[in-house]
mmCIF file of C-alpha atoms in Angstrom:
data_model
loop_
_atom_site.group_PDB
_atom_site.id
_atom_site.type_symbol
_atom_site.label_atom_id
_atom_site.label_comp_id
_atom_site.label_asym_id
_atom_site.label_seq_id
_atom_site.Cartn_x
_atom_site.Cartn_y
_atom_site.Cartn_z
ATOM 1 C CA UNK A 1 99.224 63.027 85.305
ATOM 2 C CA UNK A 2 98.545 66.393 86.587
ATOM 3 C CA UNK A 3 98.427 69.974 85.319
ATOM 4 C CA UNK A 4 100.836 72.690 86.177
ATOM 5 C CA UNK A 5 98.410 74.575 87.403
ATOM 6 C CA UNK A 6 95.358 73.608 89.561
ATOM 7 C CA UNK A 7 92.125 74.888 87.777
ATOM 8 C CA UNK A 8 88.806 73.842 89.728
ATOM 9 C CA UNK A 9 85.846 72.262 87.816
ATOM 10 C CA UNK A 10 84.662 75.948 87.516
ATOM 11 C CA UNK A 11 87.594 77.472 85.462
ATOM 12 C CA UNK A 12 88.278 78.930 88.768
ATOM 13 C CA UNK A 13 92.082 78.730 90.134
ATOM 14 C CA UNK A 14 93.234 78.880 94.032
ATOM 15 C CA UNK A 15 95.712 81.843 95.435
ATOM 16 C CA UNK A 16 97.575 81.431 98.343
ATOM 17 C CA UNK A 17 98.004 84.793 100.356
ATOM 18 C CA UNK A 18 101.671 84.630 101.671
ATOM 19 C CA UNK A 19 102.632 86.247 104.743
ATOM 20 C CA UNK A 20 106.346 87.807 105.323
ATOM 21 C CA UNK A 21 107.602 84.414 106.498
ATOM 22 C CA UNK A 22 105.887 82.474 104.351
ATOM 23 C CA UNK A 23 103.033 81.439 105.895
ATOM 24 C CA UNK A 24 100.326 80.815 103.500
ATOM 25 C CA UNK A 25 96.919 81.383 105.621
ATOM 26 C CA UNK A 26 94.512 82.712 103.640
ATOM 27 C CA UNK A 27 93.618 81.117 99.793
ATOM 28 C CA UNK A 28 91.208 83.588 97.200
ATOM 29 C CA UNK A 29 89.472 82.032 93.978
ATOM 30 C CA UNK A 30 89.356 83.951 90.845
ATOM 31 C CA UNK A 31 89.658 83.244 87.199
ATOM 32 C CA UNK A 32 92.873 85.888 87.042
ATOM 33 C CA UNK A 33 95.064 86.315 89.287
ATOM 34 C CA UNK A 34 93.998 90.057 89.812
ATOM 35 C CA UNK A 35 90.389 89.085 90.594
ATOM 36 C CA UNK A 36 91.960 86.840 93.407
ATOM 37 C CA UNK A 37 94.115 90.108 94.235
ATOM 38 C CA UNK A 38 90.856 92.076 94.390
ATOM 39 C CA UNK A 39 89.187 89.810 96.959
ATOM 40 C CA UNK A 40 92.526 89.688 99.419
ATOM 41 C CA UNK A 41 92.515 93.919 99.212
ATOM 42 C CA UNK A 42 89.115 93.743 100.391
ATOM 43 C CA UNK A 43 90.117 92.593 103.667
ATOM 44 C CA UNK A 44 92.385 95.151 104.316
ATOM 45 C CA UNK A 45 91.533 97.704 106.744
ATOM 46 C CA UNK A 46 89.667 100.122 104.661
ATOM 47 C CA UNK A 47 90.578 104.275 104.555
ATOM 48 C CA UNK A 48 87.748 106.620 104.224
ATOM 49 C CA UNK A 49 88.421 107.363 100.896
ATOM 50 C CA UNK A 50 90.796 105.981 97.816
ATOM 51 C CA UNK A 51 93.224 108.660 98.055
ATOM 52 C CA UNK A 52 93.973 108.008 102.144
ATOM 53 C CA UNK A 53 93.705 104.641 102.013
ATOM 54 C CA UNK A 54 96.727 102.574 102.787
ATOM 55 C CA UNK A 55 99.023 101.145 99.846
ATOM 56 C CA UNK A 56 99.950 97.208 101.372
ATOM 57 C CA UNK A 57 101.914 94.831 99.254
ATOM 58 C CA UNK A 58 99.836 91.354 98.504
ATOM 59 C CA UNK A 59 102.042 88.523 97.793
ATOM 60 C CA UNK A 60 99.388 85.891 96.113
ATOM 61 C CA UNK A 61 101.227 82.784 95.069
ATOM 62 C CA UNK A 62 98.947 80.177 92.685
ATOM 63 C CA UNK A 63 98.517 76.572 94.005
ATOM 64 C CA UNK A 64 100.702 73.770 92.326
ATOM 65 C CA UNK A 65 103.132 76.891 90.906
ATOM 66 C CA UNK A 66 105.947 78.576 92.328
ATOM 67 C CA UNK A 67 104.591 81.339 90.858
ATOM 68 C CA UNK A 68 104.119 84.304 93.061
ATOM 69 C CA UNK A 69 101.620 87.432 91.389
ATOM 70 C CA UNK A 70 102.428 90.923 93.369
ATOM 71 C CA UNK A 71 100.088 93.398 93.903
ATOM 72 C CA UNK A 72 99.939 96.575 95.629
ATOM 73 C CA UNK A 73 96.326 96.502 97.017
ATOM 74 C CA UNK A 74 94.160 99.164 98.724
ATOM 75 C CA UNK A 75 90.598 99.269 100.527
ATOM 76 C CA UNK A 76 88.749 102.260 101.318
ATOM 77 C CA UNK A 77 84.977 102.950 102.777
ATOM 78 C CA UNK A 78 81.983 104.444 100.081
ATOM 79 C CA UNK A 79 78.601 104.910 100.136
ATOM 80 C CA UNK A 80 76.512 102.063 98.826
ATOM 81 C CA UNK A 81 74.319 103.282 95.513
ATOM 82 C CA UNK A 82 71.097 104.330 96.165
ATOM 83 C CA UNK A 83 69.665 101.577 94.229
ATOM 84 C CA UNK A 84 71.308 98.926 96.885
ATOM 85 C CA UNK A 85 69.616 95.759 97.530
ATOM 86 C CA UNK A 86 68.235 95.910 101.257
ATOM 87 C CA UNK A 87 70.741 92.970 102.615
ATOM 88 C CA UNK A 88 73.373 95.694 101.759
ATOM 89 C CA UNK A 89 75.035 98.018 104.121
ATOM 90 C CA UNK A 90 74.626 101.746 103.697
ATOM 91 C CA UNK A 91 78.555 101.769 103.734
ATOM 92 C CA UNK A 92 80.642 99.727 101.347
ATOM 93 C CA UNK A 93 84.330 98.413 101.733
ATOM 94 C CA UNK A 94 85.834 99.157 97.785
ATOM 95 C CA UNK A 95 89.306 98.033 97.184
ATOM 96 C CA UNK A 96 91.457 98.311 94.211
ATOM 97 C CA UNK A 97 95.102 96.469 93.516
ATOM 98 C CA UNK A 98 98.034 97.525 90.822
ATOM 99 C CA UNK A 99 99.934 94.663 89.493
ATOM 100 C CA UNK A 100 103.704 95.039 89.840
ATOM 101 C CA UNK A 101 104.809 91.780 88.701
ATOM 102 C CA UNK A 102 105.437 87.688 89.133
ATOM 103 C CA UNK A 103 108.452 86.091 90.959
ATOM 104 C CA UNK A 104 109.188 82.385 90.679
ATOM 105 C CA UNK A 105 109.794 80.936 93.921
ATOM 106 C CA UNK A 106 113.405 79.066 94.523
ATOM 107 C CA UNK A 107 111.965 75.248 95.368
#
């Protein structure tokens, strides 16, 4: 018998990114649901700073749930720290996400 919800070996659990039509492309990792959030804003099309980057809504629902966590996420280019390791590129892609809330979806 299986779980409710799919957690990997690693505590980790799977996120499906949904598009507008349902279309689930893209799946993130992450212990939380916001740290799976985090890694989907990162691949937004970054701003050149916090306040003019672009608010997008990220619909993130968790595999073997019909539970759907909504974020507003955000990207935006910095300036890698000084102390950077050298595979790191002088600029940085930072992203941030707000939770605002869970919908269950109608099976």
């Amino acid at each position: 018998m299986e779980s409710k919800t799919m957690v990997r070996e690693d505590g980790k659990r799977n996120f499906a990114l949904r598009e507008s039509g349902g279309d689930e492309s893209s799946v993130f990792s992450g212990n939380t649901p916001r740290q799976a959030a985090l890694k989907a804003a990162r691949r937004l099309e970054p701003g050149s700073s916090e306040s003019d980057a672009e608010r997008v809504e990220l619909r993130l629902r968790e595999k073997g749930t019909s539970k759907v966590h909504i974020y507003e996420g955000w990207a935006w280019e910095e300036t890698a720290p000084d102390d950077k390791p050298n595979w790191m590129p002088d600029e940085i892609t930072e992203a941030n996400v707000s939770k605002e809330g869970i919908e269950h979806l109608e099976e």
